[in-house]
Amino acid sequence: MSSTTTQPPQTTIYQLSFPAPHILLVTINREKARNSIPSTGHTEGDAIFTWFDREPSLRVAVITGAGKKAFSAGADLIEQNSRASGNNTEPKRQPYMPSSGFAGLSRRQGKKPVIVAVNGFALGGGFEICLNSDLVIAAPEARFGLTEVNVGLYAGAGGLSRVARSAGLQVASEIALTGRHITPEEAKQWGLINRIAKSRDSVVPEAIELAQLIASKSPDGVIVSRAGIRQAFETASMERASQITEQEYGQALKEGDNFKIGVKAFAEKKTPQWVASKL
């Protein structure tokens, strides 16, 4: 339903599709492995979402998992076991994970919004993806958890700091120290997801509908609004976060085409016809 001006990166882990204009749908395509992600999946994910940020025709991405059991069960523990036991014959890849984190998302800064459609288990790195994404919609059957303590690890792809910032010390401690599964109701109560979908089958369509609503707004306005929110999340001082956003984007946004298009359409009571962002 959509064409792009540049070719997406090659991938063996993900399936890319375009369900609506300006929308990228990324599906983790390892259903038999509960969509766990091996080391190659992190660099592939980083390449995909770097391309997404740079592709002029795309405005919002949705990521989900293949099948009905899991969004992502986290790291590929079979591969992890092979590495830990010294049986891995593949050349070592350094670093194991890019700076953007698990699947190129758990520590991603990025430019454009990503929505997670959680169709099943989101555990370990799968939950860390959610904790750093812009919006999360979960199926009623979804389950979340930082389960790394169950296998002798810790949530090292950015999840600990993000769950603490989002949910607070005590809730974060319960999640990370017990390794238990939490329900969508708990996750929503703690501010970790946005919505619970009507059904598992509707979670992706609902996420795409939300993506379309965002994509209908000014691409420049969305990019700068997202940057301002994330600056506030990362910066200790709220006022300093506002200053940084204004310094980095304020003038460029007001000099850009979409601001002129937006105010002209408002004055003429017309629907704005946005153009690709140059920010």
Short mmCIF file of C-alpha atoms in Angstrom, two decimals:
data_model
loop_
_atom_site.label_atom_id
_atom_site.label_comp_id
_atom_site.label_asym_id
_atom_site.label_seq_id
_atom_site.Cartn_x
_atom_site.Cartn_y
_atom_site.Cartn_z
CA MET A 1 0.00 0.00 0.00
CA SER A 2 3.02 2.25 0.15
CA SER A 3 6.16 2.79 -1.89
CA THR A 4 9.47 4.04 -0.62
CA THR A 5 12.06 6.17 -2.33
CA THR A 6 14.97 4.06 -1.06
CA GLN A 7 15.47 0.33 -0.66
CA PRO A 8 15.16 -1.10 2.87
CA PRO A 9 18.07 -3.08 4.30
CA GLN A 10 18.30 -6.82 3.73
CA THR A 11 17.10 -8.86 6.71
CA THR A 12 16.83 -12.51 7.74
CA ILE A 13 15.11 -11.87 11.10
CA TYR A 14 12.35 -9.40 10.26
CA GLN A 15 9.58 -9.11 7.70
CA LEU A 16 8.85 -5.62 6.39
CA SER A 17 5.52 -4.48 4.97
CA PHE A 18 3.64 -1.24 4.37
CA PRO A 19 0.00 -1.65 5.53
CA ALA A 20 -0.98 1.99 4.97
CA PRO A 21 0.56 5.15 3.48
CA HIS A 22 3.56 6.38 5.50
CA ILE A 23 3.44 3.34 7.82
CA LEU A 24 6.16 0.67 8.18
CA LEU A 25 5.19 -2.65 9.79
CA VAL A 26 8.11 -4.70 11.12
CA THR A 27 7.36 -8.29 12.11
CA ILE A 28 9.88 -10.33 14.09
CA ASN A 29 9.74 -13.48 11.98
CA ARG A 30 10.97 -16.32 14.23
CA GLU A 31 7.69 -17.80 15.39
CA LYS A 32 9.10 -21.26 16.23
CA ALA A 33 11.69 -19.64 18.50
CA ARG A 34 9.03 -17.44 20.13
CA ASN A 35 10.51 -14.53 18.17
CA SER A 36 13.66 -14.56 20.27
CA ILE A 37 16.34 -12.43 18.66
CA PRO A 38 19.88 -13.69 17.94
CA SER A 39 22.91 -11.42 17.71
CA THR A 40 22.38 -10.75 13.99
CA GLY A 41 18.92 -9.42 14.78
CA HIS A 42 20.31 -6.48 16.74
CA THR A 43 22.41 -5.14 13.89
CA GLU A 44 19.63 -5.84 11.38
CA GLY A 45 17.14 -4.00 13.58
CA ASP A 46 19.50 -1.06 13.91
CA ALA A 47 19.86 -0.89 10.11
CA ILE A 48 16.08 -1.09 9.58
CA PHE A 49 15.18 1.70 12.00
CA THR A 50 18.06 3.90 10.83
CA TRP A 51 16.67 3.50 7.30
CA PHE A 52 13.14 4.21 8.59
CA ASP A 53 14.28 7.50 10.13
CA ARG A 54 15.92 8.55 6.86
CA GLU A 55 13.22 7.35 4.43
CA PRO A 56 11.16 10.44 3.45
CA SER A 57 7.94 8.55 2.71
CA LEU A 58 7.68 6.92 6.16
CA ARG A 59 6.39 8.63 9.31
CA VAL A 60 5.52 5.94 11.87
CA ALA A 61 6.66 2.35 12.43
CA VAL A 62 4.80 -0.52 14.11
CA ILE A 63 6.65 -3.61 15.35
CA THR A 64 5.05 -6.93 16.30
CA GLY A 65 5.87 -10.62 16.44
CA ALA A 66 4.88 -13.45 14.11
CA GLY A 67 2.23 -15.87 15.32
CA LYS A 68 0.04 -15.72 18.40
CA LYS A 69 2.34 -16.82 21.23
CA ALA A 70 5.02 -14.16 21.51
CA PHE A 71 5.98 -10.65 20.57
CA SER A 72 9.54 -11.56 21.57
CA ALA A 73 10.76 -13.90 24.30
CA GLY A 74 13.98 -11.89 24.41
CA ALA A 75 17.47 -13.05 23.55
CA ASP A 76 18.06 -16.34 21.77
CA LEU A 77 19.13 -18.37 24.82
CA ILE A 78 20.27 -21.30 22.66
CA GLU A 79 22.79 -18.96 21.07
CA GLN A 80 23.61 -17.50 24.49
CA ASN A 81 24.25 -20.98 25.89
CA SER A 82 26.52 -21.77 22.96
CA ARG A 83 28.49 -18.60 23.59
CA ALA A 84 28.71 -19.24 27.33
CA SER A 85 29.93 -22.83 26.85
CA GLY A 86 32.49 -21.88 24.24
CA ASN A 87 30.84 -24.04 21.56
CA ASN A 88 30.04 -21.18 19.22
CA THR A 89 32.12 -21.59 16.06
CA GLU A 90 30.91 -18.37 14.45
CA PRO A 91 33.34 -15.44 14.31
CA LYS A 92 32.89 -13.15 17.29
CA ARG A 93 30.98 -9.99 16.48
CA GLN A 94 32.04 -6.95 18.46
CA PRO A 95 30.12 -5.33 19.89
CA TYR A 96 27.42 -7.95 20.53
CA MET A 97 24.77 -5.23 20.41
CA PRO A 98 24.80 -1.82 18.65
CA SER A 99 24.45 1.37 20.69
CA SER A 100 20.72 1.38 19.82
CA GLY A 101 20.35 -1.77 21.90
CA PHE A 102 18.22 -4.88 21.65
CA ALA A 103 16.80 -5.25 18.11
CA GLY A 104 18.08 -1.73 17.47
CA LEU A 105 15.27 -0.39 19.65
CA SER A 106 15.79 -0.79 23.42
CA ARG A 107 18.24 2.16 23.59
CA ARG A 108 17.33 3.86 20.33
CA GLN A 109 17.04 7.62 20.29
CA GLY A 110 15.84 7.90 16.72
CA LYS A 111 13.72 10.56 15.08
CA LYS A 112 10.33 9.07 14.23
CA PRO A 113 7.86 7.24 16.53
CA VAL A 114 7.68 3.47 16.93
CA ILE A 115 4.57 1.70 18.22
CA VAL A 116 4.79 -1.81 19.68
CA ALA A 117 1.89 -4.21 19.09
CA VAL A 118 2.41 -6.89 21.75
CA ASN A 119 0.63 -10.03 20.61
CA GLY A 120 1.95 -12.41 23.30
CA PHE A 121 4.97 -12.76 25.56
CA ALA A 122 7.26 -9.70 25.77
CA LEU A 123 10.04 -10.95 28.00
CA GLY A 124 13.61 -9.85 28.66
CA GLY A 125 14.79 -7.89 25.65
CA GLY A 126 11.27 -8.05 24.23
CA PHE A 127 10.03 -6.05 27.21
CA GLU A 128 13.05 -3.73 26.95
CA ILE A 129 11.90 -2.87 23.41
CA CYS A 130 8.53 -1.85 24.86
CA LEU A 131 10.07 0.23 27.63
CA ASN A 132 11.88 2.45 25.12
CA SER A 133 9.20 2.64 22.43
CA ASP A 134 6.86 5.58 22.02
CA LEU A 135 3.54 3.77 22.39
CA VAL A 136 2.60 0.22 23.36
CA ILE A 137 -0.64 -1.64 22.65
CA ALA A 138 -1.01 -5.09 24.21
CA ALA A 139 -3.28 -8.02 23.51
CA PRO A 140 -5.33 -9.16 26.52
CA GLU A 141 -3.23 -12.35 26.57
CA ALA A 142 0.11 -10.49 26.53
CA ARG A 143 2.58 -10.99 29.35
CA PHE A 144 5.56 -8.81 30.19
CA GLY A 145 8.64 -9.42 32.29
CA LEU A 146 12.30 -8.69 32.87
CA THR A 147 13.10 -12.36 33.30
CA GLU A 148 16.89 -12.16 33.07
CA VAL A 149 17.40 -13.01 36.77
CA ASN A 150 15.91 -16.43 36.01
CA VAL A 151 18.90 -17.33 33.84
CA GLY A 152 21.70 -15.54 35.68
CA LEU A 153 21.61 -12.28 33.74
CA TYR A 154 20.25 -8.77 34.21
CA ALA A 155 18.31 -6.47 31.90
CA GLY A 156 21.38 -4.91 30.35
CA ALA A 157 19.86 -3.41 27.22
CA GLY A 158 18.53 -0.31 28.98
CA GLY A 159 15.45 -1.80 30.60
CA LEU A 160 16.38 -1.28 34.25
CA SER A 161 16.83 2.48 34.07
CA ARG A 162 13.75 2.93 31.89
CA VAL A 163 11.39 0.84 34.01
CA ALA A 164 12.61 2.68 37.12
CA ARG A 165 12.07 6.09 35.50
CA SER A 166 8.63 5.13 34.17
CA ALA A 167 7.20 3.11 37.08
CA GLY A 168 9.24 4.11 40.14
CA LEU A 169 11.67 2.34 42.44
CA GLN A 170 9.39 -0.16 44.14
CA VAL A 171 7.49 -1.29 41.05
CA ALA A 172 10.73 -1.55 39.05
CA SER A 173 12.29 -3.59 41.85
CA GLU A 174 9.39 -6.04 41.87
CA ILE A 175 9.56 -6.46 38.11
CA ALA A 176 13.34 -6.85 37.85
CA LEU A 177 14.13 -8.77 41.03
CA THR A 178 11.34 -11.36 40.90
CA GLY A 179 11.49 -11.99 37.15
CA ARG A 180 7.77 -12.74 37.20
CA HIS A 181 5.33 -12.22 34.37
CA ILE A 182 3.09 -9.19 34.66
CA THR A 183 -0.32 -8.76 33.04
CA PRO A 184 -1.43 -6.02 30.64
CA GLU A 185 -3.63 -4.66 33.42
CA GLU A 186 -0.64 -4.31 35.74
CA ALA A 187 1.48 -2.80 32.97
CA LYS A 188 -1.21 -0.24 32.17
CA GLN A 189 -1.73 0.59 35.84
CA TRP A 190 2.00 1.24 36.20
CA GLY A 191 2.15 3.45 33.10
CA LEU A 192 4.21 1.01 31.03
CA ILE A 193 1.73 0.54 28.17
CA ASN A 194 -0.93 2.75 26.57
CA ARG A 195 -3.80 0.45 25.75
CA ILE A 196 -5.11 -3.09 25.99
CA ALA A 197 -6.46 -4.16 22.61
CA LYS A 198 -9.93 -5.62 22.16
CA SER A 199 -8.43 -8.97 21.18
CA ARG A 200 -5.18 -10.60 20.13
CA ASP A 201 -6.28 -10.46 16.49
CA SER A 202 -7.01 -6.73 16.70
CA VAL A 203 -3.76 -5.62 18.35
CA VAL A 204 -1.91 -4.97 15.08
CA PRO A 205 -4.86 -3.27 13.33
CA GLU A 206 -5.37 -1.07 16.41
CA ALA A 207 -1.68 -0.16 16.39
CA ILE A 208 -1.83 0.65 12.68
CA GLU A 209 -4.93 2.81 13.26
CA LEU A 210 -3.04 4.74 15.93
CA ALA A 211 -0.04 5.03 13.59
CA GLN A 212 -2.29 6.44 10.88
CA LEU A 213 -3.63 9.07 13.28
CA ILE A 214 -0.07 10.17 14.09
CA ALA A 215 0.93 10.05 10.42
CA SER A 216 -1.95 12.42 9.59
CA LYS A 217 -0.31 15.17 11.65
CA SER A 218 2.57 17.44 10.69
CA PRO A 219 5.69 15.28 10.26
CA ASP A 220 7.79 18.13 11.62
CA GLY A 221 5.48 18.65 14.58
CA VAL A 222 5.56 14.95 15.44
CA ILE A 223 9.35 14.74 15.23
CA VAL A 224 9.88 17.80 17.43
CA SER A 225 7.17 16.83 19.93
CA ARG A 226 8.71 13.36 20.26
CA ALA A 227 12.16 14.88 20.72
CA GLY A 228 10.87 17.20 23.45
CA ILE A 229 9.19 14.36 25.34
CA ARG A 230 12.31 12.21 25.19
CA GLN A 231 14.50 15.10 26.21
CA ALA A 232 12.36 15.53 29.32
CA PHE A 233 12.55 11.79 30.03
CA GLU A 234 16.36 11.78 29.76
CA THR A 235 17.20 15.16 31.30
CA ALA A 236 17.05 15.82 35.05
CA SER A 237 15.82 19.41 34.66
CA MET A 238 12.46 19.91 32.94
CA GLU A 239 13.31 23.50 32.04
CA ARG A 240 16.66 22.47 30.61
CA ALA A 241 14.91 19.83 28.51
CA SER A 242 12.61 22.52 27.09
CA GLN A 243 15.60 24.73 26.32
CA ILE A 244 17.45 21.94 24.52
CA THR A 245 14.43 21.12 22.34
CA GLU A 246 13.91 24.78 21.41
CA GLN A 247 17.60 25.30 20.64
CA GLU A 248 17.81 22.21 18.47
CA TYR A 249 14.50 22.40 16.60
CA GLY A 250 12.61 25.64 17.23
CA GLN A 251 13.88 27.80 14.40
CA ALA A 252 14.13 24.96 11.87
CA LEU A 253 10.52 23.95 12.52
CA LYS A 254 9.19 27.51 12.10
CA GLU A 255 11.17 27.96 8.88
CA GLY A 256 10.06 24.62 7.49
CA ASP A 257 7.42 23.91 4.87
CA ASN A 258 5.03 22.05 7.14
CA PHE A 259 4.56 24.97 9.54
CA LYS A 260 3.60 27.18 6.61
CA ILE A 261 1.32 24.48 5.23
CA GLY A 262 -0.34 23.96 8.61
CA VAL A 263 -1.15 27.58 9.43
CA LYS A 264 -2.27 28.29 5.85
CA ALA A 265 -4.63 25.29 5.91
CA PHE A 266 -5.99 26.42 9.29
CA ALA A 267 -6.66 29.93 8.01
CA GLU A 268 -8.37 28.59 4.88
CA LYS A 269 -10.26 25.84 6.77
CA LYS A 270 -8.70 23.13 4.61
CA THR A 271 -7.01 19.82 5.36
CA PRO A 272 -3.22 20.31 5.33
CA GLN A 273 -1.30 18.35 2.72
CA TRP A 274 1.94 17.66 4.55
CA VAL A 275 5.28 17.10 2.85
CA ALA A 276 8.25 14.97 3.93
CA SER A 277 10.10 16.41 6.89
CA LYS A 278 13.53 17.97 6.35
CA LEU A 279 14.40 18.01 10.05
#
